[in-house]
Amino acid sequence: MKKMEQSDQALVEEGMEASIKKKSKISGSSINGWLFASPWVIGLILFYAFPLFSSIYYSFTTYSILSPGEFIGFSNYKQLMVDGIFWKSIYNTVYFAIFFVPLSIIIGVALAMLLNMRVKGMAVYRTIFFLPTLVPHVALAVLWMWLLNPGFGLVNGVLDAIGLTGPNWLGSVTWSKPSLILMSLWAIGQPVIIYLAGLGDIPQELYEAADVDGASWLQKTFKVTLPLLTPVIFFNLVMGAIGAFQQFTLPYTMTQGQGTPDNSLTFYVMYLYDNAFKYSKMGYASAMAWILFIVIMLLTAVIFISSKRWVHYQGK
Amino acid sequence: MSNSIFHKLMFSFCLVLVMVLAACSSDDEASESASGENTVEFWHSMTDTAGDAVEQVIEEFEKEYPDIDIKATYVANQGEGQNEKLLTAIAGGNPPDVAYFDRFEVATWAAEGSLESLTDLAEEAGISKDDYYDFAWDELIYEGDLYGIPTTTDSRLLFYNRDHFEEVGLDPENPPTTIDELEEAAEKLTIKDGNRFERIGFIPWFAQGSFYSWGWSFGGDFYDPETGEVTADDPKNVEALEWITEFGKKYGVEDIAGFTDSQGSGAMDPFVSGQISMKIDGNFGVASLEKFAPDLNYGVTPIPTPTGDNFKTWSGGWSVVIPKGANNQDGAWEFLKFFGSEEGQKIFSEGSRDFSVIDSVNESLGYTDDPIFSEFINILPESNSRPVMTAGSLYWNALADAVESSTRENGTPKENLEEVTQRVTEALEE
């Protein structure tokens, strides 16, 4: 008995020793890990976290990059509420997002389904539809300015040929935003690739089962393909909405930063940029940036909450 | 065992240290070689003929000051409201020693404390307002202090195509002087087919027809430097905008936009291709006409006014400034002095074909004898400069917005100009 007790105690002691050993090993290796990661961690704090949080503070000041400015509480936000161009830029941005995002999903999915058919030379077609994505935004703007030119642009030329008089696309307040939506839809290759991957992920046996049950093509599309594509649509909806709210390069290059005609192409981020770098009102611009951040956060939250109702994951 | 942890710790610590040191040391080297004692770093945005001209100025300067070495760097998008690179360089405490800078933004930047004051240096060197055109000097003064040395200027006039005038029975020797005559001529010169212009007589806002050009020509004013009052809604300015709006309505704003959207610059300029008969442009437009249409038969005349007299124009132009915190301010000042001196001005103005800010230089280069250039020079004494204020860029954009909104019938001219006054006044109060 005594022997047993002794050996038991030894065992317990040994176990304790082992656990101490283990502990010190863990803390040692995590210090090493942190040390190795430290350039990245320091960079993240210094170049992301610090500017991010200081911009909250700056949004309450008259900061202008060159001078630190004074603390003025909520006046930047109050002033924004009565700034006519601010509201106009919100209208333009929301208009663009409301039309562009759903259209890009409908056209993107339709295109992906077309490009998913088993036809000879599909790789070539897929490449063709992806190519516009590779065109830089500035080049895209210049190209479309020529295509949409009311005098000798290709688009109005085609319309003329079928007996229609095309509008002055980019020179008209009514048509400038639809033109921009059209241009943006042209470079839709990225989401199409994601949809294609999503389509490839749908198990073939579901279609076979549907065939056995005598489902038509329409039924298969709406009962099998689309529901199982919803996770991918969900992803593209979130990314598309965020991208639409940050629309900048295309209208900025097209109008040389002016948002012409009559501010109909002044988007939120363009006005933010003007305030920050042209009017040296960085505090005001910071306030705008945080409003945009909150709007995008809320919107994303709404999409996420609603996703429980309409997104169907496989195997659930 | 604890030894091995210690080794590992030391090793990773050293690795990080080496990386940090490596980053620092390469920085040190770079800044040392860039700001050596006699090197002046100079940022400018000039290309083409102006780019060559500034090279010549630098060459001559280095010949006269062999101990100073100018390191010129081309920076795209510097000036005209696009100074992001300079802005961040000054904020980061590592600016160039000299920057080529749009005069019209000097007040804004001086108010931010981002330019070195040159008042004492200029006084010591005996440089004063008397050496330059008044407006060019005044644009560089903010709250009594001098912040730059002017280098170029310009003015705006009405260009008209003599052949077109003869073709429709107008006298090319008697171009329009009143607004009514201008309108009449424009109507005769325009050839419209459906909603397309084969040729358009005139577009008020085309090229250099900014609202400053029209407001002053109609006898209005924009800013009272004494009281600091913004007067965008001056009754005369309202009258000018009402006229512009009427003009747009008559010819169809969207049709005009369709026309201007189809035009380019340089060889594609509609004045070169004969698609527009009259335009407001600056003397810098002459150089491109000489280059792309040497045979074009055209004349220039002051911008018409309602009464046919009291012709007005406005002038912009560039300057050289020393950004706040520049390393080699002594060398920079020597270069500024040389660039703004009669000698430097002669070299630059001759090469670039930009007007000098010194009257005698323009005369000695023969600009006053040239039938076209002399018109631009002669009006300089009557010239205005854009308001010297801290919200210059905002004022410019707000006026452009007001013209756009009014011609698109989004609010009346009076309402839109009142809004400009309010916006700019608010910005100045901050």
JSON list of C-alpha atoms in Angstrom, two decimals, chain B residues 51-252:
[
{"chain": "B", "resi": 51, "resn": "GLY", "atom": "CA", "xyz": [9.27, 71.95, -69.85]},
{"chain": "B", "resi": 52, "resn": "ASP", "atom": "CA", "xyz": [12.13, 72.78, -72.20]},
{"chain": "B", "resi": 53, "resn": "ALA", "atom": "CA", "xyz": [12.05, 76.41, -71.16]},
{"chain": "B", "resi": 54, "resn": "VAL", "atom": "CA", "xyz": [12.38, 75.59, -67.48]},
{"chain": "B", "resi": 55, "resn": "GLU", "atom": "CA", "xyz": [15.33, 73.34, -68.27]},
{"chain": "B", "resi": 56, "resn": "GLN", "atom": "CA", "xyz": [17.00, 76.31, -69.91]},
{"chain": "B", "resi": 57, "resn": "VAL", "atom": "CA", "xyz": [16.35, 78.49, -66.88]},
{"chain": "B", "resi": 58, "resn": "ILE", "atom": "CA", "xyz": [17.90, 75.84, -64.63]},
{"chain": "B", "resi": 59, "resn": "GLU", "atom": "CA", "xyz": [20.90, 75.47, -66.92]},
{"chain": "B", "resi": 60, "resn": "GLU", "atom": "CA", "xyz": [21.56, 79.19, -66.91]},
{"chain": "B", "resi": 61, "resn": "PHE", "atom": "CA", "xyz": [21.08, 79.37, -63.14]},
{"chain": "B", "resi": 62, "resn": "GLU", "atom": "CA", "xyz": [23.56, 76.56, -62.52]},
{"chain": "B", "resi": 63, "resn": "LYS", "atom": "CA", "xyz": [26.05, 78.34, -64.75]},
{"chain": "B", "resi": 64, "resn": "GLU", "atom": "CA", "xyz": [25.79, 81.47, -62.64]},
{"chain": "B", "resi": 65, "resn": "TYR", "atom": "CA", "xyz": [25.66, 79.67, -59.31]},
{"chain": "B", "resi": 66, "resn": "PRO", "atom": "CA", "xyz": [28.02, 76.74, -59.86]},
{"chain": "B", "resi": 67, "resn": "ASP", "atom": "CA", "xyz": [27.84, 75.72, -56.20]},
{"chain": "B", "resi": 68, "resn": "ILE", "atom": "CA", "xyz": [24.07, 75.12, -56.32]},
{"chain": "B", "resi": 69, "resn": "ASP", "atom": "CA", "xyz": [22.70, 72.06, -57.99]},
{"chain": "B", "resi": 70, "resn": "ILE", "atom": "CA", "xyz": [19.02, 72.07, -59.03]},
{"chain": "B", "resi": 71, "resn": "LYS", "atom": "CA", "xyz": [17.36, 68.69, -58.97]},
{"chain": "B", "resi": 72, "resn": "ALA", "atom": "CA", "xyz": [14.19, 69.16, -61.02]},
{"chain": "B", "resi": 73, "resn": "THR", "atom": "CA", "xyz": [11.45, 66.54, -60.80]},
{"chain": "B", "resi": 74, "resn": "TYR", "atom": "CA", "xyz": [8.38, 66.42, -62.97]},
{"chain": "B", "resi": 75, "resn": "VAL", "atom": "CA", "xyz": [5.27, 65.89, -60.84]},
{"chain": "B", "resi": 76, "resn": "ALA", "atom": "CA", "xyz": [2.08, 65.23, -62.75]},
{"chain": "B", "resi": 77, "resn": "ASN", "atom": "CA", "xyz": [-1.04, 66.97, -61.50]},
{"chain": "B", "resi": 78, "resn": "GLN", "atom": "CA", "xyz": [0.58, 69.78, -59.60]},
{"chain": "B", "resi": 79, "resn": "GLY", "atom": "CA", "xyz": [-1.54, 72.90, -59.45]},
{"chain": "B", "resi": 80, "resn": "GLU", "atom": "CA", "xyz": [-5.10, 73.65, -60.48]},
{"chain": "B", "resi": 81, "resn": "GLY", "atom": "CA", "xyz": [-6.52, 72.08, -57.37]},
{"chain": "B", "resi": 82, "resn": "GLN", "atom": "CA", "xyz": [-4.50, 68.92, -57.69]},
{"chain": "B", "resi": 83, "resn": "ASN", "atom": "CA", "xyz": [-1.66, 69.12, -55.25]},
{"chain": "B", "resi": 84, "resn": "GLU", "atom": "CA", "xyz": [-2.04, 65.86, -53.37]},
{"chain": "B", "resi": 85, "resn": "LYS", "atom": "CA", "xyz": [1.60, 64.91, -53.68]},
{"chain": "B", "resi": 86, "resn": "LEU", "atom": "CA", "xyz": [2.90, 68.25, -52.48]},
{"chain": "B", "resi": 87, "resn": "LEU", "atom": "CA", "xyz": [0.29, 68.30, -49.73]},
{"chain": "B", "resi": 88, "resn": "THR", "atom": "CA", "xyz": [1.37, 64.96, -48.30]},
{"chain": "B", "resi": 89, "resn": "ALA", "atom": "CA", "xyz": [5.06, 65.81, -48.73]},
{"chain": "B", "resi": 90, "resn": "ILE", "atom": "CA", "xyz": [4.63, 68.97, -46.64]},
{"chain": "B", "resi": 91, "resn": "ALA", "atom": "CA", "xyz": [2.47, 67.19, -44.06]},
{"chain": "B", "resi": 92, "resn": "GLY", "atom": "CA", "xyz": [5.09, 64.44, -43.86]},
{"chain": "B", "resi": 93, "resn": "GLY", "atom": "CA", "xyz": [7.84, 66.98, -43.26]},
{"chain": "B", "resi": 94, "resn": "ASN", "atom": "CA", "xyz": [9.81, 66.10, -46.38]},
{"chain": "B", "resi": 95, "resn": "PRO", "atom": "CA", "xyz": [8.86, 68.67, -49.03]},
{"chain": "B", "resi": 96, "resn": "PRO", "atom": "CA", "xyz": [10.88, 69.80, -52.04]},
{"chain": "B", "resi": 97, "resn": "ASP", "atom": "CA", "xyz": [12.82, 73.05, -51.62]},
{"chain": "B", "resi": 98, "resn": "VAL", "atom": "CA", "xyz": [10.97, 74.81, -54.43]},
{"chain": "B", "resi": 99, "resn": "ALA", "atom": "CA", "xyz": [7.58, 74.07, -56.00]},
{"chain": "B", "resi": 100, "resn": "TYR", "atom": "CA", "xyz": [6.02, 75.50, -59.15]},
{"chain": "B", "resi": 101, "resn": "PHE", "atom": "CA", "xyz": [2.63, 76.58, -57.92]},
{"chain": "B", "resi": 102, "resn": "ASP", "atom": "CA", "xyz": [-0.62, 77.98, -59.27]},
{"chain": "B", "resi": 103, "resn": "ARG", "atom": "CA", "xyz": [-0.81, 81.52, -57.88]},
{"chain": "B", "resi": 104, "resn": "PHE", "atom": "CA", "xyz": [-4.52, 81.29, -57.33]},
{"chain": "B", "resi": 105, "resn": "GLU", "atom": "CA", "xyz": [-4.06, 78.75, -54.54]},
{"chain": "B", "resi": 106, "resn": "VAL", "atom": "CA", "xyz": [-1.27, 80.53, -52.71]},
{"chain": "B", "resi": 107, "resn": "ALA", "atom": "CA", "xyz": [-3.64, 82.25, -50.25]},
{"chain": "B", "resi": 108, "resn": "THR", "atom": "CA", "xyz": [-5.33, 78.96, -49.34]},
{"chain": "B", "resi": 109, "resn": "TRP", "atom": "CA", "xyz": [-2.02, 77.27, -48.70]},
{"chain": "B", "resi": 110, "resn": "ALA", "atom": "CA", "xyz": [-0.51, 80.23, -46.88]},
{"chain": "B", "resi": 111, "resn": "ALA", "atom": "CA", "xyz": [-3.51, 80.30, -44.56]},
{"chain": "B", "resi": 112, "resn": "GLU", "atom": "CA", "xyz": [-2.77, 76.67, -43.69]},
{"chain": "B", "resi": 113, "resn": "GLY", "atom": "CA", "xyz": [0.78, 77.66, -42.84]},
{"chain": "B", "resi": 114, "resn": "SER", "atom": "CA", "xyz": [2.22, 75.38, -45.49]},
{"chain": "B", "resi": 115, "resn": "LEU", "atom": "CA", "xyz": [4.38, 77.92, -47.33]},
{"chain": "B", "resi": 116, "resn": "GLU", "atom": "CA", "xyz": [7.43, 79.83, -46.11]},
{"chain": "B", "resi": 117, "resn": "SER", "atom": "CA", "xyz": [6.96, 83.58, -45.90]},
{"chain": "B", "resi": 118, "resn": "LEU", "atom": "CA", "xyz": [9.32, 85.46, -48.18]},
{"chain": "B", "resi": 119, "resn": "THR", "atom": "CA", "xyz": [8.58, 88.99, -46.97]},
{"chain": "B", "resi": 120, "resn": "ASP", "atom": "CA", "xyz": [11.92, 89.60, -45.24]},
{"chain": "B", "resi": 121, "resn": "LEU", "atom": "CA", "xyz": [13.97, 87.93, -47.95]},
{"chain": "B", "resi": 122, "resn": "ALA", "atom": "CA", "xyz": [12.30, 89.99, -50.66]},
{"chain": "B", "resi": 123, "resn": "GLU", "atom": "CA", "xyz": [12.80, 93.19, -48.72]},
{"chain": "B", "resi": 124, "resn": "GLU", "atom": "CA", "xyz": [16.47, 92.42, -48.26]},
{"chain": "B", "resi": 125, "resn": "ALA", "atom": "CA", "xyz": [16.91, 91.64, -51.94]},
{"chain": "B", "resi": 126, "resn": "GLY", "atom": "CA", "xyz": [14.99, 94.74, -52.97]},
{"chain": "B", "resi": 127, "resn": "ILE", "atom": "CA", "xyz": [12.24, 92.84, -54.77]},
{"chain": "B", "resi": 128, "resn": "SER", "atom": "CA", "xyz": [8.91, 94.65, -54.65]},
{"chain": "B", "resi": 129, "resn": "LYS", "atom": "CA", "xyz": [5.54, 95.03, -56.27]},
{"chain": "B", "resi": 130, "resn": "ASP", "atom": "CA", "xyz": [6.96, 97.65, -58.66]},
{"chain": "B", "resi": 131, "resn": "ASP", "atom": "CA", "xyz": [8.87, 94.95, -60.55]},
{"chain": "B", "resi": 132, "resn": "TYR", "atom": "CA", "xyz": [5.73, 93.05, -61.55]},
{"chain": "B", "resi": 133, "resn": "TYR", "atom": "CA", "xyz": [2.15, 93.46, -62.72]},
{"chain": "B", "resi": 134, "resn": "ASP", "atom": "CA", "xyz": [0.01, 94.49, -59.74]},
{"chain": "B", "resi": 135, "resn": "PHE", "atom": "CA", "xyz": [-2.44, 91.59, -59.91]},
{"chain": "B", "resi": 136, "resn": "ALA", "atom": "CA", "xyz": [0.39, 89.04, -60.16]},
{"chain": "B", "resi": 137, "resn": "TRP", "atom": "CA", "xyz": [1.98, 90.37, -57.00]},
{"chain": "B", "resi": 138, "resn": "ASP", "atom": "CA", "xyz": [-1.29, 90.77, -55.10]},
{"chain": "B", "resi": 139, "resn": "GLU", "atom": "CA", "xyz": [-2.18, 87.13, -55.64]},
{"chain": "B", "resi": 140, "resn": "LEU", "atom": "CA", "xyz": [0.92, 86.16, -53.67]},
{"chain": "B", "resi": 141, "resn": "ILE", "atom": "CA", "xyz": [0.11, 88.26, -50.63]},
{"chain": "B", "resi": 142, "resn": "TYR", "atom": "CA", "xyz": [-1.78, 86.75, -47.74]},
{"chain": "B", "resi": 143, "resn": "GLU", "atom": "CA", "xyz": [-2.40, 88.91, -44.66]},
{"chain": "B", "resi": 144, "resn": "GLY", "atom": "CA", "xyz": [0.41, 91.26, -45.60]},
{"chain": "B", "resi": 145, "resn": "ASP", "atom": "CA", "xyz": [3.06, 88.61, -46.18]},
{"chain": "B", "resi": 146, "resn": "LEU", "atom": "CA", "xyz": [4.62, 87.49, -49.45]},
{"chain": "B", "resi": 147, "resn": "TYR", "atom": "CA", "xyz": [4.57, 83.77, -50.22]},
{"chain": "B", "resi": 148, "resn": "GLY", "atom": "CA", "xyz": [5.99, 83.36, -53.71]},
{"chain": "B", "resi": 149, "resn": "ILE", "atom": "CA", "xyz": [7.66, 84.91, -56.71]},
{"chain": "B", "resi": 150, "resn": "PRO", "atom": "CA", "xyz": [5.46, 85.21, -59.82]},
{"chain": "B", "resi": 151, "resn": "THR", "atom": "CA", "xyz": [6.67, 83.62, -63.05]},
{"chain": "B", "resi": 152, "resn": "THR", "atom": "CA", "xyz": [3.97, 83.71, -65.74]},
{"chain": "B", "resi": 153, "resn": "THR", "atom": "CA", "xyz": [0.67, 85.31, -66.55]},
{"chain": "B", "resi": 154, "resn": "ASP", "atom": "CA", "xyz": [-2.03, 85.28, -69.20]},
{"chain": "B", "resi": 155, "resn": "SER", "atom": "CA", "xyz": [-5.23, 87.01, -70.25]},
{"chain": "B", "resi": 156, "resn": "ARG", "atom": "CA", "xyz": [-8.43, 86.08, -72.02]},
{"chain": "B", "resi": 157, "resn": "LEU", "atom": "CA", "xyz": [-9.95, 87.48, -75.21]},
{"chain": "B", "resi": 158, "resn": "LEU", "atom": "CA", "xyz": [-12.50, 86.61, -77.86]},
{"chain": "B", "resi": 159, "resn": "PHE", "atom": "CA", "xyz": [-10.99, 84.65, -80.76]},
{"chain": "B", "resi": 160, "resn": "TYR", "atom": "CA", "xyz": [-12.89, 84.84, -84.05]},
{"chain": "B", "resi": 161, "resn": "ASN", "atom": "CA", "xyz": [-12.47, 83.17, -87.42]},
{"chain": "B", "resi": 162, "resn": "ARG", "atom": "CA", "xyz": [-12.10, 85.89, -90.09]},
{"chain": "B", "resi": 163, "resn": "ASP", "atom": "CA", "xyz": [-12.97, 83.59, -92.99]},
{"chain": "B", "resi": 164, "resn": "HIS", "atom": "CA", "xyz": [-16.25, 82.59, -91.36]},
{"chain": "B", "resi": 165, "resn": "PHE", "atom": "CA", "xyz": [-17.06, 86.26, -90.79]},
{"chain": "B", "resi": 166, "resn": "GLU", "atom": "CA", "xyz": [-16.59, 87.06, -94.47]},
{"chain": "B", "resi": 167, "resn": "GLU", "atom": "CA", "xyz": [-18.52, 84.00, -95.52]},
{"chain": "B", "resi": 168, "resn": "VAL", "atom": "CA", "xyz": [-21.70, 85.13, -93.73]},
{"chain": "B", "resi": 169, "resn": "GLY", "atom": "CA", "xyz": [-21.27, 88.82, -94.54]},
{"chain": "B", "resi": 170, "resn": "LEU", "atom": "CA", "xyz": [-19.83, 90.09, -91.25]},
{"chain": "B", "resi": 171, "resn": "ASP", "atom": "CA", "xyz": [-16.97, 92.56, -91.27]},
{"chain": "B", "resi": 172, "resn": "PRO", "atom": "CA", "xyz": [-13.82, 90.85, -89.97]},
{"chain": "B", "resi": 173, "resn": "GLU", "atom": "CA", "xyz": [-12.32, 94.26, -89.24]},
{"chain": "B", "resi": 174, "resn": "ASN", "atom": "CA", "xyz": [-15.19, 95.10, -86.91]},
{"chain": "B", "resi": 175, "resn": "PRO", "atom": "CA", "xyz": [-15.67, 92.15, -84.58]},
{"chain": "B", "resi": 176, "resn": "PRO", "atom": "CA", "xyz": [-18.54, 92.34, -82.05]},
{"chain": "B", "resi": 177, "resn": "THR", "atom": "CA", "xyz": [-18.03, 94.69, -79.14]},
{"chain": "B", "resi": 178, "resn": "THR", "atom": "CA", "xyz": [-21.43, 94.51, -77.45]},
{"chain": "B", "resi": 179, "resn": "ILE", "atom": "CA", "xyz": [-23.31, 91.47, -76.19]},
{"chain": "B", "resi": 180, "resn": "ASP", "atom": "CA", "xyz": [-26.10, 92.15, -78.73]},
{"chain": "B", "resi": 181, "resn": "GLU", "atom": "CA", "xyz": [-23.62, 92.19, -81.59]},
{"chain": "B", "resi": 182, "resn": "LEU", "atom": "CA", "xyz": [-22.05, 89.01, -80.28]},
{"chain": "B", "resi": 183, "resn": "GLU", "atom": "CA", "xyz": [-25.42, 87.30, -80.20]},
{"chain": "B", "resi": 184, "resn": "GLU", "atom": "CA", "xyz": [-26.28, 88.48, -83.69]},
{"chain": "B", "resi": 185, "resn": "ALA", "atom": "CA", "xyz": [-22.95, 87.28, -85.08]},
{"chain": "B", "resi": 186, "resn": "ALA", "atom": "CA", "xyz": [-23.34, 83.92, -83.33]},
{"chain": "B", "resi": 187, "resn": "GLU", "atom": "CA", "xyz": [-26.74, 83.44, -84.91]},
{"chain": "B", "resi": 188, "resn": "LYS", "atom": "CA", "xyz": [-25.46, 84.19, -88.41]},
{"chain": "B", "resi": 189, "resn": "LEU", "atom": "CA", "xyz": [-22.47, 81.90, -88.01]},
{"chain": "B", "resi": 190, "resn": "THR", "atom": "CA", "xyz": [-24.35, 78.88, -86.68]},
{"chain": "B", "resi": 191, "resn": "ILE", "atom": "CA", "xyz": [-25.32, 76.07, -89.01]},
{"chain": "B", "resi": 192, "resn": "LYS", "atom": "CA", "xyz": [-27.57, 73.54, -87.29]},
{"chain": "B", "resi": 193, "resn": "ASP", "atom": "CA", "xyz": [-28.85, 70.32, -88.78]},
{"chain": "B", "resi": 194, "resn": "GLY", "atom": "CA", "xyz": [-31.53, 68.71, -86.61]},
{"chain": "B", "resi": 195, "resn": "ASN", "atom": "CA", "xyz": [-29.99, 68.60, -83.18]},
{"chain": "B", "resi": 196, "resn": "ARG", "atom": "CA", "xyz": [-26.46, 68.51, -84.53]},
{"chain": "B", "resi": 197, "resn": "PHE", "atom": "CA", "xyz": [-24.30, 71.53, -85.11]},
{"chain": "B", "resi": 198, "resn": "GLU", "atom": "CA", "xyz": [-22.34, 71.53, -88.32]},
{"chain": "B", "resi": 199, "resn": "ARG", "atom": "CA", "xyz": [-20.87, 74.75, -87.10]},
{"chain": "B", "resi": 200, "resn": "ILE", "atom": "CA", "xyz": [-21.69, 76.79, -84.04]},
{"chain": "B", "resi": 201, "resn": "GLY", "atom": "CA", "xyz": [-21.12, 80.52, -83.82]},
{"chain": "B", "resi": 202, "resn": "PHE", "atom": "CA", "xyz": [-20.31, 80.79, -80.16]},
{"chain": "B", "resi": 203, "resn": "ILE", "atom": "CA", "xyz": [-20.67, 79.01, -76.81]},
{"chain": "B", "resi": 204, "resn": "PRO", "atom": "CA", "xyz": [-20.32, 81.32, -73.80]},
{"chain": "B", "resi": 205, "resn": "TRP", "atom": "CA", "xyz": [-18.88, 78.67, -71.46]},
{"chain": "B", "resi": 206, "resn": "PHE", "atom": "CA", "xyz": [-16.58, 76.96, -73.95]},
{"chain": "B", "resi": 207, "resn": "ALA", "atom": "CA", "xyz": [-12.77, 76.97, -73.43]},
{"chain": "B", "resi": 208, "resn": "GLN", "atom": "CA", "xyz": [-11.92, 79.91, -71.13]},
{"chain": "B", "resi": 209, "resn": "GLY", "atom": "CA", "xyz": [-15.47, 81.21, -70.90]},
{"chain": "B", "resi": 210, "resn": "SER", "atom": "CA", "xyz": [-15.62, 80.63, -67.17]},
{"chain": "B", "resi": 211, "resn": "PHE", "atom": "CA", "xyz": [-18.06, 82.68, -65.15]},
{"chain": "B", "resi": 212, "resn": "TYR", "atom": "CA", "xyz": [-15.27, 84.98, -63.95]},
{"chain": "B", "resi": 213, "resn": "SER", "atom": "CA", "xyz": [-14.81, 86.11, -67.56]},
{"chain": "B", "resi": 214, "resn": "TRP", "atom": "CA", "xyz": [-18.49, 86.98, -67.89]},
{"chain": "B", "resi": 215, "resn": "GLY", "atom": "CA", "xyz": [-19.15, 88.45, -64.46]},
{"chain": "B", "resi": 216, "resn": "TRP", "atom": "CA", "xyz": [-16.38, 91.01, -64.85]},
{"chain": "B", "resi": 217, "resn": "SER", "atom": "CA", "xyz": [-17.32, 91.77, -68.45]},
{"chain": "B", "resi": 218, "resn": "PHE", "atom": "CA", "xyz": [-20.87, 92.54, -67.36]},
{"chain": "B", "resi": 219, "resn": "GLY", "atom": "CA", "xyz": [-19.46, 94.90, -64.76]},
{"chain": "B", "resi": 220, "resn": "GLY", "atom": "CA", "xyz": [-19.93, 92.66, -61.76]},
{"chain": "B", "resi": 221, "resn": "ASP", "atom": "CA", "xyz": [-17.50, 91.78, -59.03]},
{"chain": "B", "resi": 222, "resn": "PHE", "atom": "CA", "xyz": [-16.91, 88.73, -56.90]},
{"chain": "B", "resi": 223, "resn": "TYR", "atom": "CA", "xyz": [-15.18, 89.69, -53.70]},
{"chain": "B", "resi": 224, "resn": "ASP", "atom": "CA", "xyz": [-14.40, 92.76, -51.67]},
{"chain": "B", "resi": 225, "resn": "PRO", "atom": "CA", "xyz": [-10.95, 92.28, -50.15]},
{"chain": "B", "resi": 226, "resn": "GLU", "atom": "CA", "xyz": [-11.55, 95.16, -47.73]},
{"chain": "B", "resi": 227, "resn": "THR", "atom": "CA", "xyz": [-14.64, 93.78, -46.05]},
{"chain": "B", "resi": 228, "resn": "GLY", "atom": "CA", "xyz": [-14.13, 90.15, -47.00]},
{"chain": "B", "resi": 229, "resn": "GLU", "atom": "CA", "xyz": [-17.62, 90.10, -48.48]},
{"chain": "B", "resi": 230, "resn": "VAL", "atom": "CA", "xyz": [-18.42, 87.51, -51.17]},
{"chain": "B", "resi": 231, "resn": "THR", "atom": "CA", "xyz": [-20.55, 89.03, -53.94]},
{"chain": "B", "resi": 232, "resn": "ALA", "atom": "CA", "xyz": [-21.29, 86.20, -56.34]},
{"chain": "B", "resi": 233, "resn": "ASP", "atom": "CA", "xyz": [-24.91, 87.42, -56.47]},
{"chain": "B", "resi": 234, "resn": "ASP", "atom": "CA", "xyz": [-23.93, 90.95, -57.53]},
{"chain": "B", "resi": 235, "resn": "PRO", "atom": "CA", "xyz": [-26.83, 92.15, -59.76]},
{"chain": "B", "resi": 236, "resn": "LYS", "atom": "CA", "xyz": [-24.44, 92.47, -62.70]},
{"chain": "B", "resi": 237, "resn": "ASN", "atom": "CA", "xyz": [-23.29, 88.87, -62.21]},
{"chain": "B", "resi": 238, "resn": "VAL", "atom": "CA", "xyz": [-26.93, 87.77, -62.13]},
{"chain": "B", "resi": 239, "resn": "GLU", "atom": "CA", "xyz": [-27.46, 89.63, -65.40]},
{"chain": "B", "resi": 240, "resn": "ALA", "atom": "CA", "xyz": [-24.47, 87.82, -66.91]},
{"chain": "B", "resi": 241, "resn": "LEU", "atom": "CA", "xyz": [-25.73, 84.42, -65.85]},
{"chain": "B", "resi": 242, "resn": "GLU", "atom": "CA", "xyz": [-29.23, 85.24, -67.10]},
{"chain": "B", "resi": 243, "resn": "TRP", "atom": "CA", "xyz": [-27.75, 86.01, -70.48]},
{"chain": "B", "resi": 244, "resn": "ILE", "atom": "CA", "xyz": [-25.73, 82.76, -70.50]},
{"chain": "B", "resi": 245, "resn": "THR", "atom": "CA", "xyz": [-28.86, 80.81, -69.55]},
{"chain": "B", "resi": 246, "resn": "GLU", "atom": "CA", "xyz": [-30.89, 82.45, -72.33]},
{"chain": "B", "resi": 247, "resn": "PHE", "atom": "CA", "xyz": [-28.13, 81.67, -74.80]},
{"chain": "B", "resi": 248, "resn": "GLY", "atom": "CA", "xyz": [-28.12, 78.03, -73.77]},
{"chain": "B", "resi": 249, "resn": "LYS", "atom": "CA", "xyz": [-31.88, 77.81, -74.04]},
{"chain": "B", "resi": 250, "resn": "LYS", "atom": "CA", "xyz": [-31.88, 79.28, -77.52]},
{"chain": "B", "resi": 251, "resn": "TYR", "atom": "CA", "xyz": [-29.43, 76.76, -78.94]},
{"chain": "B", "resi": 252, "resn": "GLY", "atom": "CA", "xyz": [-30.38, 73.79, -76.75]}
]
